[in-house]
Coordinates of C-alpha atoms in Angstrom, one line a residue:
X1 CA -11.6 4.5 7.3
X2 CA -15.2 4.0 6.3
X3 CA -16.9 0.3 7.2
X4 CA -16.8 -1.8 9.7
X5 CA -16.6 -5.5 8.9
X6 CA -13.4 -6.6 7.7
X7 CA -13.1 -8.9 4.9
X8 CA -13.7 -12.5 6.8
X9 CA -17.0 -11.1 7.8
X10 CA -18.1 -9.5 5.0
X11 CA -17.9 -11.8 2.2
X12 CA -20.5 -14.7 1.7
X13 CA -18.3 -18.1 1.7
X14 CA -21.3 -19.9 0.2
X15 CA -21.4 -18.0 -2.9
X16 CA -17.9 -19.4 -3.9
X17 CA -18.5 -22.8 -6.3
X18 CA -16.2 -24.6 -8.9
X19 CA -16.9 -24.4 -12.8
X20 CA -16.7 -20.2 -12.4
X21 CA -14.1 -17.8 -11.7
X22 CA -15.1 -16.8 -8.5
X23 CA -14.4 -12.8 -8.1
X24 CA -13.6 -10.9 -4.7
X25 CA -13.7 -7.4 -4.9
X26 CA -11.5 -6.4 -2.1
X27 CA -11.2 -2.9 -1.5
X28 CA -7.8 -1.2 0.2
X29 CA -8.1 -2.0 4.2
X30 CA -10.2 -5.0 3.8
X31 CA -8.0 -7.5 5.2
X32 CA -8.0 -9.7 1.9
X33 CA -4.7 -11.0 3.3
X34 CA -5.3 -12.3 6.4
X35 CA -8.6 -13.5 5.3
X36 CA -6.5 -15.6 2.6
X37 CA -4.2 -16.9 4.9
X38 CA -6.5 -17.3 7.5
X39 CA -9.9 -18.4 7.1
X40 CA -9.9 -19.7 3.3
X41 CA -6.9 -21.6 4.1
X42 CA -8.8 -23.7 6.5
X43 CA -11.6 -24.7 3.6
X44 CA -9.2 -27.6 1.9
X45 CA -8.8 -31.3 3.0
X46 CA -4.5 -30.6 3.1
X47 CA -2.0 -28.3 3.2
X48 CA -1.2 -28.9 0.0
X49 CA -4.1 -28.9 -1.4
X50 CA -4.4 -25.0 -1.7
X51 CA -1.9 -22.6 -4.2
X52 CA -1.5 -18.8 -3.5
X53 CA -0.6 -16.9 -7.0
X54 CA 0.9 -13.6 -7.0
X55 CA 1.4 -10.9 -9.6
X56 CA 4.9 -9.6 -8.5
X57 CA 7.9 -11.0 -7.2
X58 CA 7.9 -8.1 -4.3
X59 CA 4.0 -9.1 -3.6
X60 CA 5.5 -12.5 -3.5
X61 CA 8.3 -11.6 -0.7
X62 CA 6.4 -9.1 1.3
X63 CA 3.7 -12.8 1.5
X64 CA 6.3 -15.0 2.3
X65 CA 7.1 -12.9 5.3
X66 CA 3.6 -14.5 6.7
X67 CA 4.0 -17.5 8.9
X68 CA 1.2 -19.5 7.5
X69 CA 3.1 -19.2 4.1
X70 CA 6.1 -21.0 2.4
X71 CA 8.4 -20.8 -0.7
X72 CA 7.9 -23.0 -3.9
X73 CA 9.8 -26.1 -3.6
X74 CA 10.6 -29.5 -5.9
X75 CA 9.4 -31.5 -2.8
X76 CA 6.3 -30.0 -2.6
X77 CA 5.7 -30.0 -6.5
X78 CA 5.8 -33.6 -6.3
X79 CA 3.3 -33.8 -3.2
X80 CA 1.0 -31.8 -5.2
X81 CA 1.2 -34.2 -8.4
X82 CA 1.3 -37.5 -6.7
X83 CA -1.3 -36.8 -4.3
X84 CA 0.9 -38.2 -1.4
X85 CA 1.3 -37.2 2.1
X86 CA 5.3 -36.1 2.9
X87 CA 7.4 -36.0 5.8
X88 CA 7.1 -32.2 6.3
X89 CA 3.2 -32.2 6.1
X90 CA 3.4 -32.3 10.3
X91 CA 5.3 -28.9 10.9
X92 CA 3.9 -27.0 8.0
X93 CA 0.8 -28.1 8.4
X94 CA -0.6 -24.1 8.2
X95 CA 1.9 -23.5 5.5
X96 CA 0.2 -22.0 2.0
X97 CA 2.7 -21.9 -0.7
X98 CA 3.1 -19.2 -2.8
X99 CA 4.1 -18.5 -6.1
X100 CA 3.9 -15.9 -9.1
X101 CA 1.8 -16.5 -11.9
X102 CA 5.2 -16.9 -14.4
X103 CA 6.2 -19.5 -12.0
X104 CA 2.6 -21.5 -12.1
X105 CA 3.4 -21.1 -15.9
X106 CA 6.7 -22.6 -15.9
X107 CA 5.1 -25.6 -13.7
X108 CA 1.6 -25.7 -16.2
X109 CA 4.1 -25.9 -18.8
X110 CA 6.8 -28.5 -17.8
X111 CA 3.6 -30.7 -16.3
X112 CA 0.2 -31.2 -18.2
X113 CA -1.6 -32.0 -15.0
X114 CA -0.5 -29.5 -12.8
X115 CA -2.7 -27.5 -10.9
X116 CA -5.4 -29.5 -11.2
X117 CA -5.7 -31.5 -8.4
X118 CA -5.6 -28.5 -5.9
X119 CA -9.1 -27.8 -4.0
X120 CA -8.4 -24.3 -3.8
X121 CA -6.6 -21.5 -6.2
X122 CA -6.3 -18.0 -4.7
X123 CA -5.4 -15.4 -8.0
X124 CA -4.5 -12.1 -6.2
X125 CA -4.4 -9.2 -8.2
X126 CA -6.6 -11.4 -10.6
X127 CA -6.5 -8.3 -13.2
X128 CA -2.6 -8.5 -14.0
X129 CA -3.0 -12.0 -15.5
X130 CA -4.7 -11.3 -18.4
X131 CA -2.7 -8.1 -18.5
X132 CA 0.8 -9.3 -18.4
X133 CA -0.5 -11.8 -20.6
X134 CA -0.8 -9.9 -23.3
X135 CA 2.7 -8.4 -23.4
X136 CA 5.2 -8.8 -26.3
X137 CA 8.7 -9.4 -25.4
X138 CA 11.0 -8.2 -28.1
X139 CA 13.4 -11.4 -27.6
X140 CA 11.9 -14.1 -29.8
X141 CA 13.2 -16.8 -27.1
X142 CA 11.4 -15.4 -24.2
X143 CA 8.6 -18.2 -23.0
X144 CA 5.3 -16.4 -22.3
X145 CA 4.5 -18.0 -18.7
X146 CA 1.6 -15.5 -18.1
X147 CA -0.3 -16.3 -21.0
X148 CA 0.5 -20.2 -20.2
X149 CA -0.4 -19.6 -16.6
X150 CA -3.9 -17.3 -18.0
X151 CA -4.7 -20.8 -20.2
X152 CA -4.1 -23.3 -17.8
X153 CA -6.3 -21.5 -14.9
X154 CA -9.2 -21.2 -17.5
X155 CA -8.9 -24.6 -18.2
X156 CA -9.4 -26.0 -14.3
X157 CA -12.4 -23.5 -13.9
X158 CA -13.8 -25.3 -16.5
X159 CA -13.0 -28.4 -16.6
X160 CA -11.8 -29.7 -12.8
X161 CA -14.3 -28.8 -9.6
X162 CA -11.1 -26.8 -8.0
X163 CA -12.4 -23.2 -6.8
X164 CA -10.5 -20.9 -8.2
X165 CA -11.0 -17.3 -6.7
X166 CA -9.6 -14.1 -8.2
X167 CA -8.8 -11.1 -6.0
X168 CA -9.0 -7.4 -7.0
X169 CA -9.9 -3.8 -6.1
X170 CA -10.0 -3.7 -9.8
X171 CA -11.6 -6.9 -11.2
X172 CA -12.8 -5.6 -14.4
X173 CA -10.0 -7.0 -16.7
X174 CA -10.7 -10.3 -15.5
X175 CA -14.3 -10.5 -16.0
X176 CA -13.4 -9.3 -20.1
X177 CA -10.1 -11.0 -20.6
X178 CA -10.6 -14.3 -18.9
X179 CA -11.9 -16.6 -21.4
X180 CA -13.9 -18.9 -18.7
X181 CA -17.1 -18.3 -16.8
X182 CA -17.5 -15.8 -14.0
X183 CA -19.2 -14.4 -11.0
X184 CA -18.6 -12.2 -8.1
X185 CA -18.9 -13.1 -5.2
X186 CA -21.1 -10.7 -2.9
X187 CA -19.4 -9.2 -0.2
X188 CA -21.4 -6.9 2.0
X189 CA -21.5 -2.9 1.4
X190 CA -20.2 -2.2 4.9
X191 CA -16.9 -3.7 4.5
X192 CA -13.9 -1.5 5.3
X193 CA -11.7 0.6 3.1
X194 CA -9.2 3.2 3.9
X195 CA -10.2 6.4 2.7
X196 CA -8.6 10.0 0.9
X197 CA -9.2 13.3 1.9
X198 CA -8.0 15.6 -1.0
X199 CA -7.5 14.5 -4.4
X200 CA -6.0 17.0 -7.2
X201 CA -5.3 16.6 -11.0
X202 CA -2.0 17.6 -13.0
X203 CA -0.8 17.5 -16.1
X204 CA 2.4 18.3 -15.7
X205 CA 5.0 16.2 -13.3
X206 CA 7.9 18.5 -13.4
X207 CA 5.3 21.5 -12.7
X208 CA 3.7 19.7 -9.6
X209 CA 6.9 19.4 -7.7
X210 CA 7.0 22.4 -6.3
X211 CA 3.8 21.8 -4.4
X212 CA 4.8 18.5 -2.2
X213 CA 6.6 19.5 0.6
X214 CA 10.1 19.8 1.3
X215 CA 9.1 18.2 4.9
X216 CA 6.6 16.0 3.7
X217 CA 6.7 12.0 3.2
X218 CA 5.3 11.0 -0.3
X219 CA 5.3 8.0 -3.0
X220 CA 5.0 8.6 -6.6
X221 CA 4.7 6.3 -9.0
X222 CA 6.0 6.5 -12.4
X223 CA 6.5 4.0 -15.3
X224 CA 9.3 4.1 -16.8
X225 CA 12.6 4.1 -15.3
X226 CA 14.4 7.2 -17.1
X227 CA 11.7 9.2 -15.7
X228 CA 12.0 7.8 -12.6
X229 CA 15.7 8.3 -12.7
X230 CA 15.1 12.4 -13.8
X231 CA 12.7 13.2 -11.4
X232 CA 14.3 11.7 -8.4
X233 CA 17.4 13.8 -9.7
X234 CA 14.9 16.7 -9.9
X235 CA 13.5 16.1 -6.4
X236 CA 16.9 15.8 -4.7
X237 CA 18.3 19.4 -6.3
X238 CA 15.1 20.7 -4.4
X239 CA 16.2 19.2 -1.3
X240 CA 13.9 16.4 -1.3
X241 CA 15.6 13.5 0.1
X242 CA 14.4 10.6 -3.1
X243 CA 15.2 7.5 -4.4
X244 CA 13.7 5.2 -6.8
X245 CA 13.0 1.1 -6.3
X246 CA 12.2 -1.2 -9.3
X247 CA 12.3 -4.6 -10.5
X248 CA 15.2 -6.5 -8.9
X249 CA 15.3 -8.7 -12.1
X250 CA 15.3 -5.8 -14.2
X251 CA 19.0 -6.7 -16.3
X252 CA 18.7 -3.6 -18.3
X253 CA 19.1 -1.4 -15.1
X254 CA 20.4 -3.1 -12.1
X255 CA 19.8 -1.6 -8.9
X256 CA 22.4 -0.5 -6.9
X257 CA 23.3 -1.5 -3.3
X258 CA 21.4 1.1 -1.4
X259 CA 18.2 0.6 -3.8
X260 CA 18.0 -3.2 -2.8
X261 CA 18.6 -2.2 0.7
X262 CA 15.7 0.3 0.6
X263 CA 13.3 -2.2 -1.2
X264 CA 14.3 -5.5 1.5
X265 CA 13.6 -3.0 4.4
X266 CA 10.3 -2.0 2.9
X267 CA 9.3 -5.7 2.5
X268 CA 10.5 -6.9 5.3
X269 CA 9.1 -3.9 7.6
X270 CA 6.1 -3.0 5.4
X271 CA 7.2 0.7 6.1
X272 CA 9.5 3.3 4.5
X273 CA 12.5 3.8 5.4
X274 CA 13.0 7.3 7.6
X275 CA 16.7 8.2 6.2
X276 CA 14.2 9.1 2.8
X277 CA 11.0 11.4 2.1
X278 CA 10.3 10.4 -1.2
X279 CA 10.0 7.4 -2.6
X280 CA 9.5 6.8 -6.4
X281 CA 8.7 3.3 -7.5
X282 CA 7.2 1.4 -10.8
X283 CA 5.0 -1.5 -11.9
X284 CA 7.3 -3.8 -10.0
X285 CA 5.6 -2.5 -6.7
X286 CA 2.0 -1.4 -8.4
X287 CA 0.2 -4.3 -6.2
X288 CA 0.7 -6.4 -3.5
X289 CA 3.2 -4.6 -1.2
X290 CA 1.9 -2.9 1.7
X291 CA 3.0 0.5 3.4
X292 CA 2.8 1.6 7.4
X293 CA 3.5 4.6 8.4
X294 CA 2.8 8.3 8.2
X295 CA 2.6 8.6 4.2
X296 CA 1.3 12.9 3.7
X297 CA 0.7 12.4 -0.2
X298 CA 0.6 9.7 -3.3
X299 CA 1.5 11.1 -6.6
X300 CA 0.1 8.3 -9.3
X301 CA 2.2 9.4 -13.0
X302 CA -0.9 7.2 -15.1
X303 CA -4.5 8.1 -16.6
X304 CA -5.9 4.3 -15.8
X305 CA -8.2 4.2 -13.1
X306 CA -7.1 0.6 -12.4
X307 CA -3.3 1.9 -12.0
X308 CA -4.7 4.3 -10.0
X309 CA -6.4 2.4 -7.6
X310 CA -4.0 0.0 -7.1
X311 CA -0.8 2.2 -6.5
X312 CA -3.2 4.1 -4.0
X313 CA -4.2 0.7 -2.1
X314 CA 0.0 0.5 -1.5
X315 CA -0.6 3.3 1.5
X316 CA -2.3 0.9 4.5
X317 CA -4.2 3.8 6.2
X318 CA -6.4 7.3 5.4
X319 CA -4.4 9.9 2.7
X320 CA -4.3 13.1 3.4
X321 CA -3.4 14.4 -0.4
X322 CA -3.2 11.9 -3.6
X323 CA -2.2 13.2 -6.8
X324 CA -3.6 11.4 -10.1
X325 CA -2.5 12.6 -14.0
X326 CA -5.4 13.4 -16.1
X327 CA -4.3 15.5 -19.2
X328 CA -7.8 16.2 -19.5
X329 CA -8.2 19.1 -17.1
X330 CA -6.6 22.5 -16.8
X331 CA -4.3 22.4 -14.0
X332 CA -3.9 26.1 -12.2
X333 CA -1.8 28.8 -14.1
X334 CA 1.6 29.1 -12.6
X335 CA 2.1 32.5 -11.0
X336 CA 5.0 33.7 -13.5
X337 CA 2.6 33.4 -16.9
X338 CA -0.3 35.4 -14.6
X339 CA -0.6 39.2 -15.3
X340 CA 1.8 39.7 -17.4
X341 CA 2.3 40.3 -21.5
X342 CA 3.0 36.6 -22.8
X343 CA 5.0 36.1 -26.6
X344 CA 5.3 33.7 -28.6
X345 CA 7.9 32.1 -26.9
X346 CA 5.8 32.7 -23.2
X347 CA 3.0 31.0 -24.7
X348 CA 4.9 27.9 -26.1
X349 CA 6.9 28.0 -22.5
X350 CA 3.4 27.7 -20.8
X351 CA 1.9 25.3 -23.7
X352 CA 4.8 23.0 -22.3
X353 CA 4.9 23.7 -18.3
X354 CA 0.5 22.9 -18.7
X355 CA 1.2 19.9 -20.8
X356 CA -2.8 19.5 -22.0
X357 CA -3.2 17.0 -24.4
X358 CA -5.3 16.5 -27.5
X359 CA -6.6 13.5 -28.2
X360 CA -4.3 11.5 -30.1
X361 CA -1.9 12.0 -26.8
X362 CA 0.0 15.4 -28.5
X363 CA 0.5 18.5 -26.4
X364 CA -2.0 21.3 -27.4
X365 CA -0.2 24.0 -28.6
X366 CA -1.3 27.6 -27.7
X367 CA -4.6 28.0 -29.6
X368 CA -6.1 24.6 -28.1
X369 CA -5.0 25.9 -24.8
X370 CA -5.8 29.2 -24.8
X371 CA -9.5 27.5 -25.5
X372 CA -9.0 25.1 -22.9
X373 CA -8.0 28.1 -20.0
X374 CA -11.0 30.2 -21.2
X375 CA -13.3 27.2 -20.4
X376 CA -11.5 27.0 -17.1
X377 CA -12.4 30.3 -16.4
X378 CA -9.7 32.3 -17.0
X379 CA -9.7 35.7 -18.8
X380 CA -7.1 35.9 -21.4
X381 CA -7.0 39.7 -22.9
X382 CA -5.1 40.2 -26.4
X383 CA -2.8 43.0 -27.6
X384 CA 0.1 44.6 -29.8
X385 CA 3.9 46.0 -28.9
X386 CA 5.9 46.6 -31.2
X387 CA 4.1 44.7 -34.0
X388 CA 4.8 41.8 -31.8
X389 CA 1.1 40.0 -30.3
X390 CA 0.9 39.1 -26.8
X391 CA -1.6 37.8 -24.5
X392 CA -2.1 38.3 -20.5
X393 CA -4.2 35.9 -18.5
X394 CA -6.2 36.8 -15.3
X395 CA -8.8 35.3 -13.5

């Protein structure tokens, strides 16, 4: 842990105005959460009068484990509209309610007012909007909530005097995607984040499972669920205790029992749970969730620094090891290609096992990687058996 001021301390409340998107960057350990739910909270005239927005339907659930928070409800919609006071003002009178940004699109949509006659809008993980915004749904019928969500916020920044205040450890989508003004807000260098001690580079995922071990705890995150599925399978025949959590809307593949079990004990306890050592999960837990626990390694299956940093802010304390794909470098030679004559078919085995990629996103076959170890360092002598070529790589 580097810093010492949490977030309540460290940011400058007087730097946050109407007419702007007002950016927080709030690094992992910060305590953007409580300082939400906390401190911010107390800024408006009403309960009511300030909306929490979340990215994720998890982020949404592990939030409404808070007691200063509450679920989405018709009574309180028509509160917010009418501007009146109701009957269970008195005993949720700390209560913020949160929603996901589809949902504040559903409402923006259905109601031409709505949302603008909050004091305060909190948009965490401020840098998903504008990217789940621009998703294309193959089904013609699908409504696009996040992009009517994305158009209604820019329209009370600059139209309405409600401050609306994105949060991000990666703000940088927001401030070229949203189309309304912006500003950070300063927050002082000394605020605290969690910190990593190693951090390695693969190219290939298959190839790096033989270095997390068999009785460590990690998370990896992967994209798409058919990978997820194979390398969980893939983990388990090594003795790796795994399974995999995604979306629990996700129709295409439904999760079974145990999977939903897994995913309400991790929101509920904001821990893993110890039957399992690795746990695999998706976009659908990218942000907002948070993790407890002794955690020995992050494995993050993406090139985008913004993925990167997100999935890595899921761990709620110092990492020991985090693994991040960058088919850029030249990950180590494993020892069976090492010393000895290498073939045609060698070469194309270890072409696939290093997995280095050209620019267009193709594998390199051997010529661009025999380039690519000799820059690395390695020493790659040629020769003839048999009239057949082979190569043999030292260091």
């Amino acid at each position: 842990m580097k810093g010492i001021k949490y977030l309540s301390d460290a940011i400058h409340m007087n730097d946050i105005y109407s007419g702007m998107l007002n950016l927080v960057t709030a690094p992992v350990g910060c305590g953007k959460t409580y300082w939400a739910l906390n401190v911010l909270s107390k800024t408006v005239s009403r309960p009511y009068k300030m909306v929490y927005l979340i990215d994720t339907v998890n982020g949404k659930e592990q939030l409404l484990k808070h007691p200063n928070t509450q679920f989405y409800n018709r009574d309180w919609c028509e509160t917010v509209r009418n501007g009146s006071v109701w009957f269970g003002e008195a005993y949720n009178a700390n209560r913020i309610v949160v929603m996901t940004y589809a949902k504040f699109g559903v409402l923006a949509q259905k109601y031409s007012d709505f949302g603008k006659s909050f004091e305060v809008i909190l948009c965490d993980e401020i840098h998903n909007l504008p990217r789940f915004s621009a998703f294309i749904s193959h089904n013609p019928h699908d409504t696009p909530y996040h992009k009517i969500a994305k158009q209604r916020l820019e329209e009370i920044v600059t139209n309405t005097k409600v401050k609306v205040i994105g949060l991000s450890a990666t703000p940088i989508r927001a401030v070229c995607e949203m189309k309304c003004k912006s500003r950070f807000v300063k927050v002082d260098d000394d605020v605290r984040q969690f910190e990593t001690d190693k951090r390695f580079t693969y190219t290939n995922l298959e190839m790096l499972l033989p270095s997390l071990g068999l009785a460590e705890r990690g998370l990896v995150y992967i994209g798409r669920i058919h990978q997820m599925k194979e390398f969980e399978e893939k983990a388990r025949q090594r003795g790796i205790s795994a399974i995999s959590i995604w979306s629990i809307n996700n129709q295409d593949h439904p999760m079974t029992e145990e999977q939903r079990r897994v995913r309400d004990y991790i929101l509920t306890n904001a821990a893993l749970p110890p039957e399992y050592d690795m746990f695999i999960i998706n976009a659908s837990s990218e942000t907002s969730i948070n993790i407890f626990g002794d955690l020995d390694y992050i494995v993050i299956h993406n090139q985008e620094e913004e993925t990167q940093i997100q999935v890595r802010g899921r761990y709620r304390d110092d990492l020991d090891s985090l693994y991040v794909l960058n088919y850029d470098c030249v990950p180590y030679v494993p020892a069976e290609f090492m010393g000895v004559k290498l073939f045609t078919e060698d070469k194309k085995r270890l072409c696939e096992a290093l997995s280095l990629r050209q620019d267009d996103g193709k594998k390199k076959a051997w010529p661009s990687t025999k380039e690519a170890l000799i820059e690395d360092g390695y020493t790659i002598t040629e020769g003839r058996q048999n009239s057949k070529r082979f190569v043999i790589i030292t260091r």
